[in-house]
Short mmCIF file of C-alpha atoms and ligand atoms in Angstrom, two decimals:
data_model
loop_
_atom_site.label_atom_id
_atom_site.label_comp_id
_atom_site.label_asym_id
_atom_site.label_seq_id
_atom_site.Cartn_x
_atom_site.Cartn_y
_atom_site.Cartn_z
CA UNK A 58 -25.63 18.15 35.18
CA UNK A 59 -26.23 16.90 31.62
CA UNK A 60 -23.77 17.99 28.51
CA UNK A 61 -26.03 20.29 26.79
CA UNK A 62 -24.90 18.42 23.28
CA UNK A 63 -26.33 15.23 24.44
CA UNK A 64 -29.99 14.40 25.01
CA UNK A 65 -30.88 12.12 28.50
CA UNK A 66 -31.94 9.15 27.41
CA UNK A 67 -35.79 8.32 26.84
CA UNK A 68 -35.76 5.64 29.71
CA UNK A 69 -33.97 3.14 31.81
CA UNK A 70 -33.50 0.39 29.26
CA UNK A 71 -32.10 3.31 26.63
CA UNK A 72 -29.88 4.60 29.09
CA UNK A 73 -27.83 1.11 29.30
CA UNK A 74 -26.28 2.08 25.88
CA UNK A 75 -26.47 5.93 26.33
CA UNK A 76 -22.93 7.79 26.19
CA UNK A 77 -23.39 9.23 29.55
CA UNK A 78 -26.38 7.94 31.72
CA UNK A 79 -25.23 8.87 35.14
CA UNK A 80 -26.55 12.38 35.39
CA UNK A 81 -30.06 10.70 34.18
CA UNK A 82 -29.75 8.08 36.95
CA UNK A 83 -28.89 10.05 39.62
CA UNK A 84 -32.06 12.20 38.63
CA UNK A 85 -34.14 9.49 38.63
CA UNK A 86 -32.85 8.28 42.44
CA UNK A 87 -33.17 11.47 43.40
CA UNK A 88 -36.52 12.34 42.07
CA UNK A 89 -38.28 9.56 41.79
CA UNK A 90 -36.71 6.31 43.15
CA UNK A 91 -39.15 3.78 42.44
CA UNK A 92 -41.88 4.82 39.69
CA UNK A 93 -44.16 2.56 37.03
CA UNK A 94 -42.85 3.52 33.55
CA UNK A 95 -46.16 3.68 31.42
CA UNK A 96 -44.02 3.22 28.27
CA UNK A 97 -41.79 0.53 29.38
CA UNK A 98 -44.86 -1.12 31.58
CA UNK A 99 -42.27 -1.69 34.45
CA UNK A 100 -41.70 -0.46 37.66
CA UNK A 101 -38.14 1.20 37.91
CA UNK A 102 -36.14 0.96 40.95
CA UNK A 103 -33.09 3.25 41.23
CA UNK A 104 -31.89 3.76 44.61
CA UNK A 105 -29.98 1.72 46.55
CA UNK A 106 -32.39 0.83 49.39
CA UNK A 107 -35.63 0.58 47.16
CA UNK A 108 -33.15 -2.00 44.70
CA UNK A 109 -32.13 -3.80 47.81
CA UNK A 110 -35.18 -4.23 49.20
CA UNK A 111 -36.48 -5.37 46.06
CA UNK A 112 -33.70 -8.18 46.04
CA UNK A 113 -34.75 -9.58 49.30
CA UNK A 114 -38.39 -9.82 48.63
CA UNK A 115 -39.97 -13.02 48.49
CA UNK A 116 -42.22 -12.42 46.47
CA UNK A 117 -40.23 -10.74 43.71
CA UNK A 118 -39.11 -13.75 41.39
CA UNK A 119 -37.17 -13.95 38.66
CA UNK A 120 -39.32 -15.12 35.73
CA UNK A 121 -43.38 -13.77 35.27
CA UNK A 122 -45.66 -15.98 37.33
CA UNK A 123 -47.03 -18.53 34.80
CA UNK A 124 -44.67 -18.79 32.68
CA UNK A 125 -41.56 -20.15 34.24
CA UNK A 126 -40.14 -21.06 30.78
CA UNK A 127 -40.42 -18.51 28.12
CA UNK A 128 -43.47 -19.43 25.52
CA UNK A 129 -40.94 -19.64 22.69
CA UNK A 130 -38.81 -22.05 24.37
CA UNK A 131 -41.29 -24.88 25.74
CA UNK A 132 -41.20 -28.05 24.56
CA UNK A 133 -37.59 -27.98 23.34
CA UNK A 134 -34.36 -28.93 24.55
CA UNK A 135 -33.09 -25.79 25.45
CA UNK A 136 -36.16 -25.05 27.34
CA UNK A 137 -35.38 -28.09 29.18
CA UNK A 138 -32.09 -26.80 30.22
CA UNK A 139 -33.79 -23.48 30.94
CA UNK A 140 -36.03 -24.99 33.44
CA UNK A 141 -32.77 -26.39 36.01
CA UNK A 142 -31.13 -23.08 35.75
CA UNK A 143 -30.19 -21.28 39.29
CA UNK A 144 -30.76 -18.08 37.44
CA UNK A 145 -34.14 -18.97 36.14
CA UNK A 146 -35.96 -20.13 39.54
CA UNK A 147 -36.91 -19.31 43.13
CA UNK A 148 -38.15 -20.88 45.72
CA UNK A 149 -37.70 -24.59 47.09
CA UNK A 150 -35.93 -25.58 44.08
CA UNK A 151 -33.66 -22.71 43.82
CA UNK A 152 -32.94 -22.87 47.74
CA UNK A 153 -31.94 -26.93 47.04
CA UNK A 154 -29.70 -26.17 44.16
CA UNK A 155 -27.80 -22.65 44.70
CA UNK A 156 -25.34 -23.98 47.27
CA UNK A 157 -24.12 -26.63 45.14
CA UNK A 158 -23.56 -24.17 42.41
CA UNK A 159 -21.58 -21.58 44.97
CA UNK A 160 -19.53 -24.63 46.02
CA UNK A 161 -18.53 -25.50 42.54
CA UNK A 162 -17.18 -22.02 41.90
CA UNK A 163 -15.48 -21.65 45.41
CA UNK A 164 -12.75 -24.87 44.45
CA UNK A 165 -10.74 -22.89 42.21
CA UNK A 166 -7.80 -20.91 43.67
CA UNK A 167 -6.75 -17.36 42.61
CA UNK A 168 -3.84 -19.09 40.85
CA UNK A 169 -6.17 -21.55 38.90
CA UNK A 170 -8.12 -18.77 37.82
CA UNK A 171 -5.57 -16.67 36.91
CA UNK A 172 -3.85 -19.69 34.60
CA UNK A 173 -7.04 -20.39 33.19
CA UNK A 174 -7.70 -16.92 31.82
CA UNK A 175 -3.84 -16.33 30.78
CA UNK A 176 -4.26 -19.77 29.07
CA UNK A 177 -7.25 -18.25 27.00
CA UNK A 178 -5.93 -15.32 26.45
CA UNK A 179 -2.72 -16.48 24.92
CA UNK A 180 -4.75 -19.21 22.72
CA UNK A 181 -7.50 -16.10 21.76
CA UNK A 182 -5.86 -12.71 21.55
CA UNK A 183 -3.30 -13.73 18.12
CA UNK A 184 -6.58 -15.06 16.23
CA UNK A 185 -9.48 -12.83 17.31
CA UNK A 186 -10.36 -8.85 17.12
CA UNK A 187 -10.94 -7.11 19.88
CA UNK A 188 -14.64 -7.62 20.09
CA UNK A 189 -14.95 -11.44 19.41
CA UNK A 190 -11.85 -11.70 22.10
CA UNK A 191 -14.41 -9.93 24.42
CA UNK A 192 -16.98 -12.37 23.60
CA UNK A 193 -14.75 -15.39 23.61
CA UNK A 194 -12.13 -15.20 26.50
CA UNK A 195 -15.35 -15.41 29.63
CA UNK A 196 -16.34 -18.72 28.33
CA UNK A 197 -12.57 -20.23 27.61
CA UNK A 198 -11.73 -19.46 30.65
CA UNK A 199 -14.40 -20.93 32.35
CA UNK A 200 -14.28 -24.17 29.98
CA UNK A 201 -10.86 -24.57 30.53
CA UNK A 202 -11.67 -24.46 34.62
CA UNK A 203 -14.04 -26.97 33.92
CA UNK A 204 -11.72 -29.31 32.08
CA UNK A 205 -13.03 -29.08 28.96
CA UNK A 206 -10.67 -30.63 26.67
CA UNK A 207 -8.35 -28.08 24.69
CA UNK A 208 -9.53 -29.67 21.22
CA UNK A 209 -13.13 -29.33 22.33
CA UNK A 210 -12.73 -25.85 23.84
CA UNK A 211 -13.69 -23.76 20.49
CA UNK A 212 -17.00 -26.05 19.81
CA UNK A 213 -17.87 -25.67 23.37
CA UNK A 214 -17.78 -21.99 23.64
CA UNK A 215 -19.95 -22.08 20.07
CA UNK A 216 -22.31 -23.92 21.34
CA UNK A 217 -22.45 -21.94 24.80
CA UNK A 218 -22.88 -18.98 22.64
CA UNK A 219 -25.56 -20.52 20.41
CA UNK A 220 -27.51 -21.58 23.54
CA UNK A 221 -27.26 -17.87 24.73
CA UNK A 222 -28.87 -16.72 21.75
CA UNK A 223 -31.56 -19.13 21.49
CA UNK A 224 -32.51 -18.20 24.91
CA UNK A 225 -32.68 -14.33 24.73
CA UNK A 226 -36.28 -12.78 24.12
CA UNK A 227 -37.29 -12.55 20.93
CA UNK A 228 -34.88 -15.25 19.35
CA UNK A 229 -36.38 -17.04 16.45
CA UNK A 230 -37.46 -20.43 15.78
CA UNK A 231 -34.55 -21.01 13.94
CA UNK A 232 -32.07 -19.60 17.02
CA UNK A 233 -34.05 -21.69 19.72
CA UNK A 234 -33.93 -24.83 17.34
CA UNK A 235 -30.09 -24.43 17.16
CA UNK A 236 -30.17 -23.53 20.92
CA UNK A 237 -31.32 -27.06 21.58
CA UNK A 238 -29.05 -28.84 19.43
CA UNK A 239 -26.48 -27.06 21.50
CA UNK A 240 -28.29 -27.61 24.74
CA UNK A 241 -28.56 -31.39 23.98
CA UNK A 242 -24.56 -31.44 23.06
CA UNK A 243 -23.71 -29.58 26.74
CA UNK A 244 -25.86 -31.28 28.42
CA UNK A 245 -24.19 -34.71 27.12
CA UNK A 246 -21.06 -33.32 28.00
CA UNK A 247 -21.98 -32.75 31.96
CA UNK A 248 -23.58 -36.32 31.48
CA UNK A 249 -20.32 -37.66 30.32
CA UNK A 250 -18.62 -36.16 33.98
CA UNK A 251 -21.17 -38.20 35.71
CA UNK A 252 -23.23 -35.19 36.86
CA UNK A 253 -27.21 -35.43 36.52
CA UNK A 254 -29.17 -33.04 34.65
CA UNK A 255 -29.19 -30.15 37.08
CA UNK A 256 -25.82 -30.42 37.95
CA UNK A 257 -25.41 -30.70 34.05
CA UNK A 258 -27.69 -27.76 33.22
CA UNK A 259 -25.89 -25.35 36.26
CA UNK A 260 -22.48 -26.38 34.86
CA UNK A 261 -23.63 -24.78 31.41
CA UNK A 262 -24.92 -21.87 33.29
CA UNK A 263 -21.68 -20.95 34.63
CA UNK A 264 -20.21 -20.75 30.85
CA UNK A 265 -23.34 -18.73 29.55
CA UNK A 266 -23.24 -16.61 32.84
CA UNK A 267 -19.76 -15.67 32.23
CA UNK A 268 -20.31 -14.66 28.82
CA UNK A 269 -22.22 -11.11 28.55
CA UNK A 270 -21.21 -9.83 31.94
CA UNK A 271 -17.21 -10.49 31.88
CA UNK A 272 -17.32 -9.23 28.66
CA UNK A 273 -18.65 -5.86 29.43
CA UNK A 274 -16.12 -6.04 32.43
CA UNK A 275 -13.21 -6.70 30.35
CA UNK A 276 -14.39 -3.91 27.75
CA UNK A 277 -14.73 -1.12 30.57
CA UNK A 278 -11.26 -2.28 32.41
CA UNK A 279 -9.80 -1.84 28.75
CA UNK A 280 -11.09 1.88 28.59
CA UNK A 281 -10.74 2.79 32.29
CA UNK A 282 -6.75 1.40 32.50
CA UNK A 283 -6.28 3.75 29.24
CA UNK A 284 -7.85 6.76 31.18
CA UNK A 285 -6.11 6.53 34.22
CA UNK A 286 -2.45 5.76 33.00
CA UNK A 287 -0.62 5.98 36.51
CA UNK A 288 -3.05 3.71 38.33
CA UNK A 289 -2.79 1.36 35.15
CA UNK A 290 1.18 1.12 35.64
CA UNK A 291 0.84 0.28 39.22
CA UNK A 292 -1.53 -2.26 38.84
CA UNK A 293 0.40 -3.98 35.98
CA UNK A 294 2.85 -5.10 38.42
CA UNK A 295 0.70 -5.74 41.44
CA UNK A 296 -2.02 -8.58 41.09
CA UNK A 297 -4.10 -7.14 44.03
CA UNK A 298 -3.89 -3.72 42.80
CA UNK A 299 -4.96 -4.88 39.28
CA UNK A 300 -7.99 -7.02 41.34
CA UNK A 301 -8.69 -3.78 42.84
CA UNK A 302 -8.95 -1.91 40.00
CA UNK A 303 -11.45 -4.22 38.08
CA UNK A 304 -13.31 -4.61 41.33
CA UNK A 305 -14.03 -0.65 41.12
CA UNK A 306 -14.47 -0.75 37.62
CA UNK A 307 -17.48 -2.92 38.42
CA UNK A 308 -19.01 -1.03 40.49
CA UNK A 309 -18.18 2.36 38.74
CA UNK A 310 -19.27 1.41 35.23
CA UNK A 311 -22.04 -1.71 36.25
CA UNK A 312 -21.44 -3.90 33.08
CA UNK A 313 -24.91 -4.92 34.06
CA UNK A 314 -26.99 -2.12 34.41
CA UNK A 315 -30.13 -3.74 35.51
CA UNK A 316 -32.00 -6.31 36.28
CA UNK A 317 -35.59 -7.84 36.54
CA UNK A 318 -38.18 -8.84 39.02
CA UNK A 319 -41.86 -10.03 38.98
CA UNK A 320 -44.22 -9.81 41.36
CA UNK A 321 -45.63 -13.57 42.32
CA UNK A 322 -48.45 -11.85 44.28
CA UNK A 323 -49.74 -7.96 45.06
CA UNK A 324 -47.00 -6.62 47.22
CA UNK A 325 -45.77 -3.40 48.57
CA UNK A 326 -42.07 -2.14 47.51
CA UNK A 327 -41.21 1.27 49.02
CA UNK A 328 -44.30 1.86 49.99
CA UNK A 329 -46.14 1.78 46.56
CA UNK A 330 -48.65 -1.17 45.57
CA UNK A 331 -47.24 -3.55 42.64
CA UNK A 332 -50.02 -5.76 41.28
CA UNK A 333 -49.63 -8.97 40.58
CA UNK A 334 -47.49 -10.21 37.39
CA UNK A 335 -46.01 -6.76 36.97
CA UNK A 336 -42.75 -6.30 36.18
CA UNK A 337 -40.02 -4.20 38.33
CA UNK A 338 -36.83 -3.00 36.63
CA UNK A 339 -33.83 -2.66 39.23
CA UNK A 340 -31.23 -0.51 38.11
CA UNK A 341 -28.16 -1.93 39.83
CA UNK A 342 -26.31 0.84 37.97
CA UNK A 343 -28.13 3.48 39.29
CA UNK A 344 -27.63 1.97 43.16
CA UNK A 345 -23.88 1.49 42.51
CA UNK A 346 -23.99 5.49 42.43
CA UNK A 347 -26.07 6.04 45.23
CA UNK A 348 -24.53 8.38 48.12
CA UNK A 349 -26.31 6.18 50.28
CA UNK A 350 -23.91 3.11 49.59
CA UNK A 351 -20.58 5.16 48.57
CA UNK A 352 -19.49 8.70 49.67
CA UNK A 353 -18.34 10.36 46.22
CA UNK A 354 -19.88 7.46 44.13
CA UNK A 355 -18.85 8.99 40.68
CA UNK A 356 -15.45 9.35 41.76
CA UNK A 357 -12.87 6.44 40.39
CA UNK A 358 -11.34 4.76 43.39
CA UNK A 359 -9.59 1.38 43.17
CA UNK A 360 -8.73 1.99 46.81
CA UNK A 361 -12.07 2.30 48.16
CA UNK A 362 -12.03 -0.30 51.07
CA UNK A 363 -15.46 -2.30 51.79
CA UNK A 364 -16.00 -3.12 47.83
CA UNK A 365 -19.74 -2.93 48.17
CA UNK A 366 -21.52 -3.28 44.95
CA UNK A 367 -25.05 -3.72 43.62
CA UNK A 368 -23.52 -4.98 40.16
CA UNK A 369 -23.54 -8.52 41.20
CA UNK A 370 -26.90 -8.52 42.64
CA UNK A 371 -27.64 -9.31 46.34
CA UNK A 372 -29.93 -11.53 47.97
CA UNK A 373 -30.53 -15.35 47.21
CA UNK A 374 -29.74 -14.32 43.55
CA UNK A 375 -26.59 -12.96 44.45
CA UNK A 376 -23.89 -13.87 41.85
CA UNK A 377 -21.86 -16.55 42.55
CA UNK A 378 -19.19 -15.71 39.63
CA UNK A 379 -17.78 -12.38 41.15
CA UNK A 380 -14.44 -13.69 42.24
CA UNK A 381 -13.91 -15.41 38.91
CA UNK A 382 -14.93 -12.69 37.14
CA UNK A 383 -12.67 -10.17 38.40
CA UNK A 384 -9.39 -12.72 38.60
CA UNK A 385 -10.54 -13.29 34.77
CA UNK A 386 -10.41 -10.22 33.72
CA UNK A 387 -7.50 -8.93 36.18
CA UNK A 388 -5.10 -11.67 34.82
CA UNK A 389 -5.90 -10.93 31.10
CA UNK A 390 -5.16 -7.27 31.60
CA UNK A 391 -1.83 -7.92 33.13
CA UNK A 392 -0.77 -10.02 30.57
CA UNK A 393 -2.15 -7.96 27.86
CA UNK A 394 -0.62 -5.32 29.46
CA UNK A 395 2.95 -6.81 30.06
CA UNK A 396 3.33 -7.26 26.39
CA UNK A 397 2.38 -3.54 25.77
CA UNK A 398 -0.71 -5.09 23.74
CA UNK A 399 -3.75 -3.10 24.94
CA UNK A 400 -2.74 0.30 22.62
CA UNK A 401 -2.78 -1.34 19.70
CA UNK A 402 -5.27 -4.52 20.30
CA UNK A 403 -7.89 -2.09 21.35
CA UNK A 404 -8.88 0.51 18.91
CA UNK A 405 -11.03 3.62 19.85
CA UNK A 406 -14.63 2.94 21.48
CA UNK A 407 -17.02 3.12 19.02
CA UNK A 408 -20.05 2.57 20.98
CA UNK A 409 -21.94 -0.38 22.79
CA UNK A 410 -23.87 -3.53 22.08
CA UNK A 411 -27.10 -3.16 21.13
CA UNK A 412 -28.24 -4.49 24.39
CA UNK A 413 -31.19 -3.95 27.25
CA UNK A 414 -29.26 -4.96 30.24
CA UNK A 415 -25.56 -5.33 29.70
CA UNK A 416 -23.60 -2.23 28.81
CA UNK A 417 -20.78 -3.85 26.48
CA UNK A 418 -17.90 -1.53 25.04
CA UNK A 419 -17.71 -1.97 21.43
CA UNK A 420 -14.37 -1.20 19.60
CA UNK A 421 -13.42 -0.18 16.50
CA UNK A 422 -11.27 -3.06 14.52
C1 LIG B 1218 -17.40 -16.00 35.38
C2 LIG B 1218 -18.08 -15.11 35.11
C3 LIG B 1218 -19.66 -15.12 35.83
C4 LIG B 1218 -19.89 -16.60 36.51
C5 LIG B 1218 -19.76 -17.88 36.46
C6 LIG B 1218 -21.60 -16.00 36.72
C7 LIG B 1218 -22.40 -16.86 37.39
C8 LIG B 1218 -23.70 -16.52 37.98
C9 LIG B 1218 -25.04 -17.27 38.31
C10 LIG B 1218 -24.59 -18.84 38.13
C11 LIG B 1218 -25.89 -16.22 38.44
C12 LIG B 1218 -27.19 -17.33 39.03
C13 LIG B 1218 -27.20 -17.34 40.45
C14 LIG B 1218 -28.66 -17.30 41.14
O1 LIG B 1218 -29.39 -17.05 40.22
O2 LIG B 1218 -28.75 -17.62 41.98
C15 LIG B 1218 -25.06 -15.14 38.54
C16 LIG B 1218 -26.21 -14.01 38.69
C17 LIG B 1218 -25.54 -12.67 38.24
N1 LIG B 1218 -24.60 -12.32 37.87
FE1 LIG B 1218 -22.99 -13.47 37.76
N2 LIG B 1218 -21.44 -14.57 36.49
C18 LIG B 1218 -20.28 -14.36 36.27
C19 LIG B 1218 -19.90 -13.08 35.97
C20 LIG B 1218 -20.83 -11.62 36.56
C21 LIG B 1218 -20.10 -10.64 36.29
C22 LIG B 1218 -18.94 -9.91 35.57
C23 LIG B 1218 -21.53 -9.59 36.51
C24 LIG B 1218 -21.49 -8.14 36.44
C25 LIG B 1218 -20.44 -7.41 36.25
C26 LIG B 1218 -22.28 -10.77 37.02
C27 LIG B 1218 -23.32 -10.60 37.69
C28 LIG B 1218 -24.53 -11.18 37.95
C29 LIG B 1218 -25.88 -10.53 38.61
C30 LIG B 1218 -26.44 -9.16 38.66
C31 LIG B 1218 -26.81 -11.80 38.88
C32 LIG B 1218 -27.94 -11.74 39.82
C33 LIG B 1218 -29.05 -11.56 38.49
C34 LIG B 1218 -30.25 -11.04 39.38
O3 LIG B 1218 -30.45 -11.69 40.75
O4 LIG B 1218 -31.42 -10.92 38.65
N3 LIG B 1218 -21.82 -11.95 36.71
N4 LIG B 1218 -24.10 -15.05 37.99
#
């Protein structure tokens, strides 16, 4: 049931920053698990089965047909990098390069991941407010894993943020120009390590993809640790318990609430006809609360044994960074929690960042 005092969100994009989108998602999944939203001009898939079908559909691609690189980026250095990212490509190119990305992220042990996150936490926490800390921790952790020298960490993380801002839909011409300068500097860093252009671009991708998603995961973990103090206390002393806690935060809160696909040709999804070029919004957050995926899906339970979540995607584009993200957040939470820093550092939550796919809490500072 909806809280009578809170109006439900107007559409699934507004739901991302709504205080309580879960009853709305349930209503969508139960009444129209796939439908065309005339306001958004997008198909919307909200049940586990339709989302999974879409994520595995060979004719649903990550970019609109005919626009592999956004028009605003074409002919720029930022656009050249964009064209090489596994996140933004399909077909033979994606199949050829995704395995190397997966292999690269699997080489770090849990101890190395935890050490990088703890070092980044110790560096950033004393000099940043809570919201900037959320933004910076994931990038710096990944930069440390990629052996960026200490003196270059801040500049590298700033460049990655500038690149992300410039490739976002609707970015200004100035933002695109700054993103291109950042892309060139970051590509040169990779090439200096002997990487070719595709490898250097996907080295940037590791830092870039970590940003919003892991910031959201950390922000929600902070909130859930405060909501469940007994679980927090148990997890503070046990690395595996904290990992399970963070993994359940990801399933339950879904920091990446949705992702998109585009029909490369006319096709049928859940029995409905989709025309070539039309977009589909896959509401991963709703899929994670589908009874077909989990019993008692609204219940927060770090003991869930199967760990199934659609929040890291599935199929060819499944996130290769899930274990890194969970360890980054778990190690940071243990470090801050051990010093009893949580309560004083993260103030009350005042809302969410104004984004259309990532649900990232904002804290009062
Ligand atoms: C260190 C942190 C992370 C790294 C290095 C990382 C890296 C990546 C990369 C390289 C991809 C593209 C894969 C491909 O297209 O083949 C990807 C996809 C994805 N990531 Fe992550 N990621 C991180 C954290 C997260 C977190 C915390 C979440 C969710 C809470 C997340 C959710 C996703 C999703 C949903 C996709 C698939 C998007 C789609 O299929 O449209 N990632 N990630």
